[in-house]
Amino acid sequence: MCDRSLNQVIDFAESDKNYVSFKFCKLRNISFAKKLIQQETITELSGAKIGDKLNSMTCGKRGPVLLQDTILLEELRQFDVERIPERVVHAKGGGAFGTFIMTHQQITNYTKAAMFSHVGKETPVFIRFSTVAGELGSADTVRDVRGFAIKFYTDDGIWDLVGNNCPTGPVKDPIRFPSAMRSRKRNPRTHLPDRNAFWDFASLLPETVHQLMFLFSERGIPDGFRHMHGFSINTFKLVNAKNDVVYTRFFFRTNQGIKNIEPPVAQRLAAENRDYSIRDLYNAIENGEYPSWTCYVQIMTFEEAKNWYYNPFDATKVWPHKEFPLVEVGQLILNRNPVNYFAEVEQSAFNPANIPYGIEPSPDMELHGRLFSYVDTQRYRLGAHAPKLPVNRPNFRTVTPTIRDGKGVFDDNFDGFPNYYPNSYSNAKTDKHFVDPAYRVTNTPDVDRYDTTDEDNFDQPKIFWETVLNDKERKNMIQAIANHMKEAQLFIQRRAVAMLSGVHEDLGNGVWEQLRQLNTTRCT
Ligand code: NDP
């Protein structure tokens, strides 16, 4: 299997030093790092060779130190700035490189995307897995949704499919998303995790219940990152060579099999082995046990979308498999650990707006919020040039003469090439072949703030409860919800139980019964 071809990057850099900083690309070259350690004299950032990096320059053996010790100053200054803001969500994670291999031809009927051109086509990938609510140092074995963000280095540029291990998102409308996340993070006054806020928000917006059903199922605490599925959550469009368009959702089924951790074991691991999932992924790859997933798509035509009894672009809904069967596409295999965590995992930045030719956003509102906010937060976290960092950029030279300058330019920045378009001094131009196909917005609807909070919030969670879970899983879910909800105030418990009863009265009654036992003084 090929990895995200380091040599390609370096060859490219060597062949075209005008556009890419060669030294920066060398960051990815392990042998270069080894050589550095074995042979070179350590320098300051200026390049000045260093004679002593263990002893500060002092006046007398006992000090004080001298401000003119530039080696000391540089060491301290660097340490002061070497942490960057953590991600506002999905802060804790691990990642690995690998390959996507197309194994089935049918997808070609639906998309002209280069990575789906023919069976056997390989595309390098990087995946970052994460928890959602916890901070950088938080435990891996918590009950939480897991991020499953895939970066495909396609021949037509980066494709970031920023998915989760849960098939649905928490809310339908992006304006509700920041509050959904805040309610799952720390209380602004106490700085403690706040289950009262969690259930307050959730019970005021019942559209959250579908994701909660997954979260409090046994799959809410997966056994590491290798034993869970990945879902695109959002709906996309696929456009084929004839410009015919269908809607799609992507699904990655784990080939390792689903495996979850029992809550008491998860709690013990959270104390004894906080980095359980990152360690598991790293060790598996080091031991040659490469984790893999089978990729599928679901396909919905425009006509079906118009007539479907749910809004197909609602991120809190799934597309039932019986109505929209899984179409197999390929295999995703992870086979190389990062050589530098900070450069390759912490600096990795996924942007749902990175979509190559042949794949397009659908009207999915939640996706539209994500098209804006991911890159926005990355500019805060990593700076204006985040997309140009080695882990984030395509395996070929990008031609972006109007997108340059800003803090931290680290390449030639297109030299004296005109920074406006069009201009009379260069041949770089657009290509009509890549124009998005035109499409019609149905019935030119009125612009308004439509209330979507009350749309079919319970039907799919009910199906999940009645037909997917078995008796033991239902019992475990009741227990898990009650254990979590017991910290909420009574009026919030009542409202949340009413919401759960909307899914199924057995669920509501079961949770209420458990709460009475866990906290008799509050619930009687
Ligand atoms: P299916 O029976 O075809 O699919 C059920 C899905 O639920 C499968 O993907 C299955 O994964 C997954 N699942 C099974 N057990 C659990 C569990 N304990 N916790 C979480 N997920 C589990 O039916 P439908 O497609 O008609 O969906 C029925 C309901 O299943 C939906 O309303 C939704 O709530 C839920 N669901 C649907 C998914 C979809 O994309 N259609 C995806 C995930 C959940 P596996 O195949 O590994 O057993």
Short mmCIF file of C-alpha atoms and ligand atoms in Angstrom, two decimals, residues 167 210 214 217 219 229 231 251 253 258 298 318-322 460 463-464 468-469 473, ligand 1:
data_model
loop_
_atom_site.label_atom_id
_atom_site.label_comp_id
_atom_site.label_asym_id
_atom_site.label_seq_id
_atom_site.Cartn_x
_atom_site.Cartn_y
_atom_site.Cartn_z
CA PRO A 167 -24.94 8.63 11.71
CA HIS A 210 -31.93 10.78 17.78
CA PHE A 214 -26.97 6.51 19.70
CA SER A 217 -26.50 2.98 23.29
CA ARG A 219 -21.86 2.29 20.79
CA HIS A 229 -18.18 2.87 11.78
CA PHE A 231 -20.71 8.35 8.69
CA PHE A 251 -20.74 5.23 5.16
CA ARG A 253 -18.14 0.13 8.01
CA ILE A 258 -18.02 -3.25 16.27
CA GLN A 298 -26.43 5.61 -0.40
CA VAL A 318 -30.67 8.73 8.57
CA TRP A 319 -31.65 7.30 5.22
CA PRO A 320 -33.08 3.83 5.94
CA HIS A 321 -31.00 1.08 4.37
CA LYS A 322 -33.98 -0.76 2.95
CA GLN A 460 -36.55 7.32 13.57
CA ILE A 463 -37.63 2.65 14.99
CA PHE A 464 -34.17 2.45 16.53
CA VAL A 468 -32.61 -2.22 16.22
CA LEU A 469 -31.96 -2.57 19.96
CA GLU A 473 -29.42 -2.99 24.95
P1 NDP B 1 -31.06 -1.22 9.53
O1 NDP B 1 -31.48 -2.36 10.38
O2 NDP B 1 -30.71 -1.51 8.11
O3 NDP B 1 -29.83 -0.45 10.17
C1 NDP B 1 -29.67 -0.33 11.52
C2 NDP B 1 -28.37 0.38 11.75
O4 NDP B 1 -28.23 0.54 13.16
C3 NDP B 1 -27.16 -0.36 11.27
O5 NDP B 1 -26.28 0.56 10.67
C4 NDP B 1 -26.59 -0.95 12.54
O6 NDP B 1 -25.19 -1.10 12.47
C5 NDP B 1 -26.94 0.11 13.54
N1 NDP B 1 -26.99 -0.43 14.90
C6 NDP B 1 -27.24 -1.68 15.30
N2 NDP B 1 -27.18 -1.78 16.64
C7 NDP B 1 -26.88 -0.56 17.08
C8 NDP B 1 -26.65 -0.03 18.36
N3 NDP B 1 -26.74 -0.78 19.46
N4 NDP B 1 -26.35 1.25 18.47
C9 NDP B 1 -26.26 2.03 17.37
N5 NDP B 1 -26.45 1.59 16.12
C10 NDP B 1 -26.75 0.31 15.98
O7 NDP B 1 -32.28 -0.20 9.63
P2 NDP B 1 -32.53 1.27 9.07
O8 NDP B 1 -31.53 1.71 8.07
O9 NDP B 1 -33.95 1.28 8.65
O10 NDP B 1 -32.38 2.13 10.38
C11 NDP B 1 -33.16 1.86 11.52
C12 NDP B 1 -32.69 2.76 12.61
O11 NDP B 1 -31.35 2.44 12.89
C13 NDP B 1 -32.69 4.23 12.21
O12 NDP B 1 -33.92 4.84 12.47
C14 NDP B 1 -31.57 4.78 13.02
O13 NDP B 1 -32.06 5.15 14.28
C15 NDP B 1 -30.62 3.61 13.20
N6 NDP B 1 -29.43 3.67 12.32
C16 NDP B 1 -29.59 3.79 10.96
C17 NDP B 1 -28.50 3.98 10.17
C18 NDP B 1 -28.67 4.25 8.72
O14 NDP B 1 -27.76 4.86 8.12
N7 NDP B 1 -29.75 3.82 8.09
C19 NDP B 1 -27.14 3.98 10.72
C20 NDP B 1 -27.08 3.73 12.13
C21 NDP B 1 -28.22 3.63 12.89
P3 NDP B 1 -24.56 -2.56 12.15
O15 NDP B 1 -24.92 -2.84 10.74
O16 NDP B 1 -23.13 -2.40 12.43
O17 NDP B 1 -25.22 -3.54 13.10
#
